[in-house]
mmCIF file with all atom_site columns, C-alpha atoms in Angstrom:
data_model
loop_
_atom_site.group_PDB
_atom_site.id
_atom_site.type_symbol
_atom_site.label_atom_id
_atom_site.label_alt_id
_atom_site.label_comp_id
_atom_site.label_asym_id
_atom_site.label_entity_id
_atom_site.label_seq_id
_atom_site.pdbx_PDB_ins_code
_atom_site.Cartn_x
_atom_site.Cartn_y
_atom_site.Cartn_z
_atom_site.occupancy
_atom_site.B_iso_or_equiv
_atom_site.pdbx_formal_charge
_atom_site.auth_seq_id
_atom_site.auth_comp_id
_atom_site.auth_asym_id
_atom_site.auth_atom_id
_atom_site.pdbx_PDB_model_num
ATOM 1   C CA . MET N 1 1   ? -13.632 -62.608 -120.591 1.00 0.00 ? 13  MET N CA 1
ATOM 2   C CA . THR N 1 2   ? -12.616 -60.610 -117.555 1.00 0.00 ? 14  THR N CA 1
ATOM 3   C CA . ASN N 1 3   ? -11.042 -57.197 -117.776 1.00 0.00 ? 15  ASN N CA 1
ATOM 4   C CA . LYS N 1 4   ? -7.469  -56.324 -116.824 1.00 0.00 ? 16  LYS N CA 1
ATOM 5   C CA . LEU N 1 5   ? -6.801  -54.109 -113.798 1.00 0.00 ? 17  LEU N CA 1
ATOM 6   C CA . ILE N 1 6   ? -4.198  -51.356 -114.047 1.00 0.00 ? 18  ILE N CA 1
ATOM 7   C CA . LEU N 1 7   ? -3.143  -49.931 -110.675 1.00 0.00 ? 19  LEU N CA 1
ATOM 8   C CA . ALA N 1 8   ? -2.179  -46.279 -111.046 1.00 0.00 ? 20  ALA N CA 1
ATOM 9   C CA . SER N 1 9   ? -0.059  -46.345 -107.887 1.00 0.00 ? 21  SER N CA 1
ATOM 10  C CA . SER N 1 10  ? 3.387   -47.418 -106.785 1.00 0.00 ? 22  SER N CA 1
ATOM 11  C CA . SER N 1 11  ? 2.197   -47.771 -103.172 1.00 0.00 ? 23  SER N CA 1
ATOM 12  C CA . PRO N 1 12  ? 3.462   -51.073 -101.742 1.00 0.00 ? 24  PRO N CA 1
ATOM 13  C CA . ARG N 1 13  ? 0.480   -51.171 -99.374  1.00 0.00 ? 25  ARG N CA 1
ATOM 14  C CA . ARG N 1 14  ? -2.090  -50.866 -102.178 1.00 0.00 ? 26  ARG N CA 1
ATOM 15  C CA . GLN N 1 15  ? -0.266  -53.583 -104.121 1.00 0.00 ? 27  GLN N CA 1
ATOM 16  C CA . GLU N 1 16  ? -0.199  -55.814 -101.040 1.00 0.00 ? 28  GLU N CA 1
ATOM 17  C CA . LEU N 1 17  ? -3.958  -55.414 -100.509 1.00 0.00 ? 29  LEU N CA 1
ATOM 18  C CA . LEU N 1 18  ? -4.809  -56.301 -104.126 1.00 0.00 ? 30  LEU N CA 1
ATOM 19  C CA . LYS N 1 19  ? -2.533  -59.360 -103.936 1.00 0.00 ? 31  LYS N CA 1
ATOM 20  C CA . GLN N 1 20  ? -4.175  -60.338 -100.642 1.00 0.00 ? 32  GLN N CA 1
ATOM 21  C CA . VAL N 1 21  ? -7.592  -60.536 -102.313 1.00 0.00 ? 33  VAL N CA 1
ATOM 22  C CA . LYS N 1 22  ? -6.169  -62.326 -105.365 1.00 0.00 ? 34  LYS N CA 1
ATOM 23  C CA . ILE N 1 23  ? -6.873  -59.682 -107.975 1.00 0.00 ? 35  ILE N CA 1
ATOM 24  C CA . PRO N 1 24  ? -4.186  -59.719 -110.682 1.00 0.00 ? 36  PRO N CA 1
ATOM 25  C CA . PHE N 1 25  ? -2.993  -56.272 -111.726 1.00 0.00 ? 37  PHE N CA 1
ATOM 26  C CA . GLU N 1 26  ? -0.331  -54.400 -113.590 1.00 0.00 ? 38  GLU N CA 1
ATOM 27  C CA . ILE N 1 27  ? 1.261   -51.210 -112.257 1.00 0.00 ? 39  ILE N CA 1
ATOM 28  C CA . ARG N 1 28  ? 1.280   -48.147 -114.481 1.00 0.00 ? 40  ARG N CA 1
ATOM 29  C CA . THR N 1 29  ? 2.150   -44.793 -112.943 1.00 0.00 ? 41  THR N CA 1
ATOM 30  C CA . SER N 1 30  ? 2.740   -41.312 -114.275 1.00 0.00 ? 42  SER N CA 1
ATOM 31  C CA . ASN N 1 31  ? 4.528   -38.307 -112.893 1.00 0.00 ? 43  ASN N CA 1
ATOM 32  C CA . ILE N 1 32  ? 1.761   -35.922 -111.971 1.00 0.00 ? 44  ILE N CA 1
ATOM 33  C CA . ASP N 1 33  ? 2.143   -32.641 -110.149 1.00 0.00 ? 45  ASP N CA 1
ATOM 34  C CA . GLU N 1 34  ? 0.054   -33.106 -106.994 1.00 0.00 ? 46  GLU N CA 1
ATOM 35  C CA . THR N 1 35  ? 0.646   -29.462 -106.011 1.00 0.00 ? 47  THR N CA 1
ATOM 36  C CA . GLN N 1 36  ? -1.880  -28.357 -108.660 1.00 0.00 ? 48  GLN N CA 1
ATOM 37  C CA . ILE N 1 37  ? -4.615  -29.596 -106.278 1.00 0.00 ? 49  ILE N CA 1
ATOM 38  C CA . THR N 1 38  ? -4.782  -26.717 -103.813 1.00 0.00 ? 50  THR N CA 1
ATOM 39  C CA . THR N 1 39  ? -8.013  -27.393 -101.903 1.00 0.00 ? 51  THR N CA 1
ATOM 40  C CA . THR N 1 40  ? -7.626  -27.740 -98.141  1.00 0.00 ? 52  THR N CA 1
ATOM 41  C CA . ASP N 1 41  ? -10.826 -29.772 -97.779  1.00 0.00 ? 53  ASP N CA 1
ATOM 42  C CA . PRO N 1 42  ? -9.762  -33.400 -97.120  1.00 0.00 ? 54  PRO N CA 1
ATOM 43  C CA . VAL N 1 43  ? -12.650 -35.009 -99.052  1.00 0.00 ? 55  VAL N CA 1
ATOM 44  C CA . GLU N 1 44  ? -12.244 -32.716 -102.071 1.00 0.00 ? 56  GLU N CA 1
ATOM 45  C CA . LYS N 1 45  ? -8.486  -33.263 -102.024 1.00 0.00 ? 57  LYS N CA 1
ATOM 46  C CA . VAL N 1 46  ? -8.601  -37.085 -102.126 1.00 0.00 ? 58  VAL N CA 1
ATOM 47  C CA . VAL N 1 47  ? -11.249 -37.008 -104.861 1.00 0.00 ? 59  VAL N CA 1
ATOM 48  C CA . GLU N 1 48  ? -9.281  -34.547 -106.989 1.00 0.00 ? 60  GLU N CA 1
ATOM 49  C CA . LEU N 1 49  ? -5.993  -36.412 -106.490 1.00 0.00 ? 61  LEU N CA 1
ATOM 50  C CA . ALA N 1 50  ? -7.533  -39.817 -107.256 1.00 0.00 ? 62  ALA N CA 1
ATOM 51  C CA . LYS N 1 51  ? -9.011  -38.340 -110.460 1.00 0.00 ? 63  LYS N CA 1
ATOM 52  C CA . LEU N 1 52  ? -5.749  -36.632 -111.405 1.00 0.00 ? 64  LEU N CA 1
ATOM 53  C CA . LYS N 1 53  ? -3.819  -39.888 -110.979 1.00 0.00 ? 65  LYS N CA 1
ATOM 54  C CA . GLY N 1 54  ? -6.439  -41.989 -112.757 1.00 0.00 ? 66  GLY N CA 1
ATOM 55  C CA . LEU N 1 55  ? -6.899  -39.692 -115.731 1.00 0.00 ? 67  LEU N CA 1
ATOM 56  C CA . ALA N 1 56  ? -3.124  -39.436 -116.242 1.00 0.00 ? 68  ALA N CA 1
ATOM 57  C CA . ILE N 1 57  ? -2.983  -43.122 -117.191 1.00 0.00 ? 69  ILE N CA 1
ATOM 58  C CA . PRO N 1 58  ? -4.122  -43.912 -120.729 1.00 0.00 ? 70  PRO N CA 1
ATOM 59  C CA . ILE N 1 59  ? -6.414  -46.862 -121.389 1.00 0.00 ? 71  ILE N CA 1
ATOM 60  C CA . ASN N 1 60  ? -4.544  -48.802 -124.088 1.00 0.00 ? 72  ASN N CA 1
ATOM 61  C CA . LEU N 1 61  ? -6.998  -51.682 -124.556 1.00 0.00 ? 73  LEU N CA 1
ATOM 62  C CA . ASN N 1 62  ? -10.776 -51.883 -124.199 1.00 0.00 ? 74  ASN N CA 1
ATOM 63  C CA . SER N 1 63  ? -10.294 -54.553 -121.527 1.00 0.00 ? 75  SER N CA 1
ATOM 64  C CA . GLU N 1 64  ? -8.255  -52.269 -119.249 1.00 0.00 ? 76  GLU N CA 1
ATOM 65  C CA . VAL N 1 65  ? -9.668  -50.780 -116.054 1.00 0.00 ? 77  VAL N CA 1
ATOM 66  C CA . ILE N 1 66  ? -7.699  -48.090 -114.213 1.00 0.00 ? 78  ILE N CA 1
ATOM 67  C CA . LEU N 1 67  ? -7.729  -47.978 -110.389 1.00 0.00 ? 79  LEU N CA 1
ATOM 68  C CA . SER N 1 68  ? -6.301  -44.890 -108.699 1.00 0.00 ? 80  SER N CA 1
ATOM 69  C CA . ALA N 1 69  ? -6.458  -43.747 -105.095 1.00 0.00 ? 81  ALA N CA 1
ATOM 70  C CA . ASP N 1 70  ? -5.208  -41.121 -102.704 1.00 0.00 ? 82  ASP N CA 1
ATOM 71  C CA . THR N 1 71  ? -5.256  -41.114 -98.906  1.00 0.00 ? 83  THR N CA 1
ATOM 72  C CA . VAL N 1 72  ? -5.009  -38.207 -96.490  1.00 0.00 ? 84  VAL N CA 1
ATOM 73  C CA . VAL N 1 73  ? -5.109  -37.954 -92.737  1.00 0.00 ? 85  VAL N CA 1
ATOM 74  C CA . ALA N 1 74  ? -7.047  -35.032 -91.267  1.00 0.00 ? 86  ALA N CA 1
ATOM 75  C CA . PHE N 1 75  ? -7.391  -33.698 -87.743  1.00 0.00 ? 87  PHE N CA 1
ATOM 76  C CA . ASN N 1 76  ? -9.876  -30.887 -87.059  1.00 0.00 ? 88  ASN N CA 1
ATOM 77  C CA . ASN N 1 77  ? -10.291 -30.706 -90.859  1.00 0.00 ? 89  ASN N CA 1
ATOM 78  C CA . GLU N 1 78  ? -6.568  -29.928 -91.326  1.00 0.00 ? 90  GLU N CA 1
ATOM 79  C CA . ILE N 1 79  ? -4.740  -32.245 -93.727  1.00 0.00 ? 91  ILE N CA 1
ATOM 80  C CA . PHE N 1 80  ? -1.599  -33.986 -92.480  1.00 0.00 ? 92  PHE N CA 1
ATOM 81  C CA . GLU N 1 81  ? 0.675   -35.091 -95.335  1.00 0.00 ? 93  GLU N CA 1
ATOM 82  C CA . LYS N 1 82  ? 3.804   -37.250 -95.011  1.00 0.00 ? 94  LYS N CA 1
ATOM 83  C CA . PRO N 1 83  ? 6.124   -35.583 -92.481  1.00 0.00 ? 95  PRO N CA 1
ATOM 84  C CA . LYS N 1 84  ? 9.256   -34.078 -94.009  1.00 0.00 ? 96  LYS N CA 1
ATOM 85  C CA . ASN N 1 85  ? 11.337  -34.277 -90.825  1.00 0.00 ? 97  ASN N CA 1
ATOM 86  C CA . LYS N 1 86  ? 11.338  -35.281 -87.139  1.00 0.00 ? 98  LYS N CA 1
ATOM 87  C CA . GLN N 1 87  ? 9.770   -31.993 -86.035  1.00 0.00 ? 99  GLN N CA 1
ATOM 88  C CA . GLU N 1 88  ? 6.773   -32.447 -88.358  1.00 0.00 ? 100 GLU N CA 1
ATOM 89  C CA . ALA N 1 89  ? 6.412   -36.103 -87.353  1.00 0.00 ? 101 ALA N CA 1
ATOM 90  C CA . TYR N 1 90  ? 6.504   -35.126 -83.673  1.00 0.00 ? 102 TYR N CA 1
ATOM 91  C CA . GLU N 1 91  ? 3.844   -32.431 -84.162  1.00 0.00 ? 103 GLU N CA 1
ATOM 92  C CA . MET N 1 92  ? 1.547   -34.810 -86.057  1.00 0.00 ? 104 MET N CA 1
ATOM 93  C CA . ILE N 1 93  ? 1.706   -37.636 -83.539  1.00 0.00 ? 105 ILE N CA 1
ATOM 94  C CA . SER N 1 94  ? 1.371   -35.147 -80.648  1.00 0.00 ? 106 SER N CA 1
ATOM 95  C CA . ASN N 1 95  ? -1.794  -33.749 -82.219  1.00 0.00 ? 107 ASN N CA 1
ATOM 96  C CA . PHE N 1 96  ? -3.279  -37.233 -82.516  1.00 0.00 ? 108 PHE N CA 1
ATOM 97  C CA . SER N 1 97  ? -2.371  -38.216 -78.936  1.00 0.00 ? 109 SER N CA 1
ATOM 98  C CA . GLY N 1 98  ? -5.571  -38.936 -76.977  1.00 0.00 ? 110 GLY N CA 1
ATOM 99  C CA . GLN N 1 99  ? -7.672  -37.674 -79.894  1.00 0.00 ? 111 GLN N CA 1
ATOM 100 C CA . THR N 1 100 ? -9.653  -38.990 -82.858  1.00 0.00 ? 112 THR N CA 1
ATOM 101 C CA . HIS N 1 101 ? -8.595  -38.134 -86.391  1.00 0.00 ? 113 HIS N CA 1
ATOM 102 C CA . ASP N 1 102 ? -9.989  -39.041 -89.814  1.00 0.00 ? 114 ASP N CA 1
ATOM 103 C CA . VAL N 1 103 ? -8.450  -40.977 -92.677  1.00 0.00 ? 115 VAL N CA 1
ATOM 104 C CA . TYR N 1 104 ? -9.988  -40.383 -96.101  1.00 0.00 ? 116 TYR N CA 1
ATOM 105 C CA . THR N 1 105 ? -9.253  -42.370 -99.244  1.00 0.00 ? 117 THR N CA 1
ATOM 106 C CA . GLY N 1 106 ? -10.546 -41.203 -102.589 1.00 0.00 ? 118 GLY N CA 1
ATOM 107 C CA . VAL N 1 107 ? -10.830 -43.928 -105.234 1.00 0.00 ? 119 VAL N CA 1
ATOM 108 C CA . MET N 1 108 ? -11.412 -43.660 -108.966 1.00 0.00 ? 120 MET N CA 1
ATOM 109 C CA . ILE N 1 109 ? -12.127 -46.675 -111.162 1.00 0.00 ? 121 ILE N CA 1
ATOM 110 C CA . ARG N 1 110 ? -12.538 -46.123 -114.888 1.00 0.00 ? 122 ARG N CA 1
ATOM 111 C CA . SER N 1 111 ? -12.789 -47.960 -118.165 1.00 0.00 ? 123 SER N CA 1
ATOM 112 C CA . ASN N 1 112 ? -13.628 -46.780 -121.678 1.00 0.00 ? 124 ASN N CA 1
ATOM 113 C CA . GLU N 1 113 ? -17.319 -47.289 -120.877 1.00 0.00 ? 125 GLU N CA 1
ATOM 114 C CA . LYS N 1 114 ? -17.741 -45.835 -117.400 1.00 0.00 ? 126 LYS N CA 1
ATOM 115 C CA . GLU N 1 115 ? -16.136 -44.483 -114.259 1.00 0.00 ? 127 GLU N CA 1
ATOM 116 C CA . THR N 1 116 ? -16.900 -44.304 -110.579 1.00 0.00 ? 128 THR N CA 1
ATOM 117 C CA . VAL N 1 117 ? -15.422 -42.166 -107.804 1.00 0.00 ? 129 VAL N CA 1
ATOM 118 C CA . PHE N 1 118 ? -16.007 -42.604 -104.084 1.00 0.00 ? 130 PHE N CA 1
ATOM 119 C CA . VAL N 1 119 ? -14.514 -41.622 -100.725 1.00 0.00 ? 131 VAL N CA 1
ATOM 120 C CA . GLU N 1 120 ? -14.156 -43.854 -97.681  1.00 0.00 ? 132 GLU N CA 1
ATOM 121 C CA . GLN N 1 121 ? -13.738 -42.348 -94.194  1.00 0.00 ? 133 GLN N CA 1
ATOM 122 C CA . THR N 1 122 ? -12.325 -44.086 -91.122  1.00 0.00 ? 134 THR N CA 1
ATOM 123 C CA . LYS N 1 123 ? -12.093 -42.539 -87.652  1.00 0.00 ? 135 LYS N CA 1
ATOM 124 C CA . VAL N 1 124 ? -8.946  -43.463 -85.709  1.00 0.00 ? 136 VAL N CA 1
ATOM 125 C CA . GLU N 1 125 ? -8.569  -42.813 -81.974  1.00 0.00 ? 137 GLU N CA 1
ATOM 126 C CA . PHE N 1 126 ? -5.082  -42.754 -80.434  1.00 0.00 ? 138 PHE N CA 1
ATOM 127 C CA . TRP N 1 127 ? -4.214  -43.531 -76.829  1.00 0.00 ? 139 TRP N CA 1
ATOM 128 C CA . PRO N 1 128 ? -2.765  -40.617 -74.865  1.00 0.00 ? 140 PRO N CA 1
ATOM 129 C CA . LEU N 1 129 ? 0.979   -40.771 -75.615  1.00 0.00 ? 141 LEU N CA 1
ATOM 130 C CA . SER N 1 130 ? 3.997   -39.697 -73.601  1.00 0.00 ? 142 SER N CA 1
ATOM 131 C CA . ASP N 1 131 ? 6.787   -37.572 -75.100  1.00 0.00 ? 143 ASP N CA 1
ATOM 132 C CA . GLU N 1 132 ? 9.074   -40.575 -74.668  1.00 0.00 ? 144 GLU N CA 1
ATOM 133 C CA . GLU N 1 133 ? 6.766   -42.805 -76.757  1.00 0.00 ? 145 GLU N CA 1
ATOM 134 C CA . ILE N 1 134 ? 6.549   -40.191 -79.523  1.00 0.00 ? 146 ILE N CA 1
ATOM 135 C CA . GLU N 1 135 ? 10.320  -39.541 -79.520  1.00 0.00 ? 147 GLU N CA 1
ATOM 136 C CA . SER N 1 136 ? 11.057  -43.275 -79.712  1.00 0.00 ? 148 SER N CA 1
ATOM 137 C CA . TYR N 1 137 ? 8.664   -43.692 -82.599  1.00 0.00 ? 149 TYR N CA 1
ATOM 138 C CA . ILE N 1 138 ? 9.870   -40.749 -84.692  1.00 0.00 ? 150 ILE N CA 1
ATOM 139 C CA . SER N 1 139 ? 13.450  -42.018 -84.393  1.00 0.00 ? 151 SER N CA 1
ATOM 140 C CA . THR N 1 140 ? 12.390  -45.029 -86.530  1.00 0.00 ? 152 THR N CA 1
ATOM 141 C CA . LYS N 1 141 ? 11.904  -44.869 -90.317  1.00 0.00 ? 153 LYS N CA 1
ATOM 142 C CA . ASP N 1 142 ? 8.181   -45.669 -89.985  1.00 0.00 ? 154 ASP N CA 1
ATOM 143 C CA . PRO N 1 143 ? 6.638   -42.165 -89.968  1.00 0.00 ? 155 PRO N CA 1
ATOM 144 C CA . TYR N 1 144 ? 8.271   -40.665 -93.021  1.00 0.00 ? 156 TYR N CA 1
ATOM 145 C CA . ASP N 1 145 ? 6.597   -42.397 -95.963  1.00 0.00 ? 157 ASP N CA 1
ATOM 146 C CA . LYS N 1 146 ? 3.057   -42.316 -94.569  1.00 0.00 ? 158 LYS N CA 1
ATOM 147 C CA . ALA N 1 147 ? 0.360   -39.656 -94.546  1.00 0.00 ? 159 ALA N CA 1
ATOM 148 C CA . GLY N 1 148 ? -0.182  -38.549 -90.960  1.00 0.00 ? 160 GLY N CA 1
ATOM 149 C CA . GLY N 1 149 ? 3.213   -39.902 -89.932  1.00 0.00 ? 161 GLY N CA 1
ATOM 150 C CA . TYR N 1 150 ? 2.195   -43.418 -88.898  1.00 0.00 ? 162 TYR N CA 1
ATOM 151 C CA . GLY N 1 151 ? 1.292   -46.783 -90.334  1.00 0.00 ? 163 GLY N CA 1
ATOM 152 C CA . ILE N 1 152 ? -1.567  -48.704 -88.734  1.00 0.00 ? 164 ILE N CA 1
ATOM 153 C CA . GLN N 1 153 ? -0.074  -51.908 -90.176  1.00 0.00 ? 165 GLN N CA 1
ATOM 154 C CA . SER N 1 154 ? 3.373   -51.293 -88.670  1.00 0.00 ? 166 SER N CA 1
ATOM 155 C CA . ILE N 1 155 ? 4.871   -49.872 -85.465  1.00 0.00 ? 167 ILE N CA 1
ATOM 156 C CA . GLY N 1 156 ? 2.297   -47.076 -85.406  1.00 0.00 ? 168 GLY N CA 1
ATOM 157 C CA . SER N 1 157 ? -0.344  -49.686 -84.568  1.00 0.00 ? 169 SER N CA 1
ATOM 158 C CA . ILE N 1 158 ? 0.616   -49.475 -80.877  1.00 0.00 ? 170 ILE N CA 1
ATOM 159 C CA . PHE N 1 159 ? -0.865  -45.954 -80.710  1.00 0.00 ? 171 PHE N CA 1
ATOM 160 C CA . VAL N 1 160 ? -4.306  -46.948 -81.994  1.00 0.00 ? 172 VAL N CA 1
ATOM 161 C CA . LYS N 1 161 ? -6.925  -47.331 -79.271  1.00 0.00 ? 173 LYS N CA 1
ATOM 162 C CA . GLN N 1 162 ? -9.819  -47.998 -81.648  1.00 0.00 ? 174 GLN N CA 1
ATOM 163 C CA . ILE N 1 163 ? -11.089 -47.376 -85.135  1.00 0.00 ? 175 ILE N CA 1
ATOM 164 C CA . GLU N 1 164 ? -14.528 -46.778 -86.572  1.00 0.00 ? 176 GLU N CA 1
ATOM 165 C CA . GLY N 1 165 ? -14.724 -47.830 -90.204  1.00 0.00 ? 177 GLY N CA 1
ATOM 166 C CA . ASP N 1 166 ? -12.565 -49.795 -92.624  1.00 0.00 ? 178 ASP N CA 1
ATOM 167 C CA . TYR N 1 167 ? -9.134  -50.771 -91.223  1.00 0.00 ? 179 TYR N CA 1
ATOM 168 C CA . PHE N 1 168 ? -7.715  -51.240 -94.729  1.00 0.00 ? 180 PHE N CA 1
ATOM 169 C CA . ASN N 1 169 ? -8.785  -47.704 -95.632  1.00 0.00 ? 181 ASN N CA 1
ATOM 170 C CA . VAL N 1 170 ? -6.209  -46.504 -93.098  1.00 0.00 ? 182 VAL N CA 1
ATOM 171 C CA . MET N 1 171 ? -3.593  -48.566 -94.969  1.00 0.00 ? 183 MET N CA 1
ATOM 172 C CA . GLY N 1 172 ? -4.521  -46.711 -98.162  1.00 0.00 ? 184 GLY N CA 1
ATOM 173 C CA . LEU N 1 173 ? -7.241  -48.713 -99.918  1.00 0.00 ? 185 LEU N CA 1
ATOM 174 C CA . PRO N 1 174 ? -10.722 -49.682 -98.667  1.00 0.00 ? 186 PRO N CA 1
ATOM 175 C CA . ILE N 1 175 ? -10.291 -53.070 -100.268 1.00 0.00 ? 187 ILE N CA 1
ATOM 176 C CA . SER N 1 176 ? -13.722 -54.627 -99.621  1.00 0.00 ? 188 SER N CA 1
ATOM 177 C CA . LYS N 1 177 ? -15.529 -51.616 -101.174 1.00 0.00 ? 189 LYS N CA 1
ATOM 178 C CA . VAL N 1 178 ? -12.997 -51.570 -104.042 1.00 0.00 ? 190 VAL N CA 1
ATOM 179 C CA . VAL N 1 179 ? -13.644 -55.269 -104.782 1.00 0.00 ? 191 VAL N CA 1
ATOM 180 C CA . ARG N 1 180 ? -17.403 -54.660 -104.861 1.00 0.00 ? 192 ARG N CA 1
ATOM 181 C CA . GLU N 1 181 ? -16.947 -51.746 -107.263 1.00 0.00 ? 193 GLU N CA 1
ATOM 182 C CA . LEU N 1 182 ? -14.480 -53.681 -109.456 1.00 0.00 ? 194 LEU N CA 1
ATOM 183 C CA . LYS N 1 183 ? -17.109 -56.421 -109.963 1.00 0.00 ? 195 LYS N CA 1
ATOM 184 C CA . LYS N 1 184 ? -19.157 -53.812 -111.851 1.00 0.00 ? 196 LYS N CA 1
ATOM 185 C CA . PHE N 1 185 ? -16.151 -53.502 -114.204 1.00 0.00 ? 197 PHE N CA 1
ATOM 186 C CA . ASN N 1 186 ? -15.940 -57.293 -114.692 1.00 0.00 ? 198 ASN N CA 1
ATOM 187 C CA . ILE N 1 187 ? -12.910 -57.707 -112.411 1.00 0.00 ? 199 ILE N CA 1
ATOM 188 C CA . CYS N 1 188 ? -13.169 -60.265 -109.609 1.00 0.00 ? 200 CYS N CA 1
ATOM 189 C CA . PRO N 1 189 ? -10.823 -62.000 -107.184 1.00 0.00 ? 201 PRO N CA 1
ATOM 190 C CA . ASN N 1 190 ? -9.226  -65.119 -108.658 1.00 0.00 ? 202 ASN N CA 1
ATOM 191 C CA . PHE N 1 191 ? -9.576  -67.863 -106.017 1.00 0.00 ? 203 PHE N CA 1
ATOM 192 C CA . ASP N 1 192 ? -8.240  -70.660 -108.249 1.00 0.00 ? 204 ASP N CA 1
#
């Protein structure tokens, strides 16, 4: 018998990626206070947040496996959260213009028997951008629900010159690594 995956996230992108690889899941989220994680180190932050989210969800049945994740964007080791307004979005995208930044996703997978935590890093290089390009972009809705103020899978993709690492990590879940780890918890894609 295979185990049942519980996704501890309401992220539409994480849900989309799990559906894409045909892993059935149920969503179970909790209201956690992310502000209690105060570290400014991007790797520590995604690990601590993934753990906080994952441990907040109870395992109700022995067959349940909890998957939690958190993604941050960092430039020069400074974390860029979701922009609160146009000014913040402008500053973020301006910083990335012509530069390379890092996207880190911390993932925790746990069952009653075991748990694993890992971090995936992807380097993203932006083209040099004009003020006009940035202004046009931040006038859309795209920047405001995404860490770093852009989505690689949406309009923000036009800024990306190249990436080094997992593309899906930038979307919020390094899906191929997650699938490999889930196999250890007796959860596999269902290709039927």
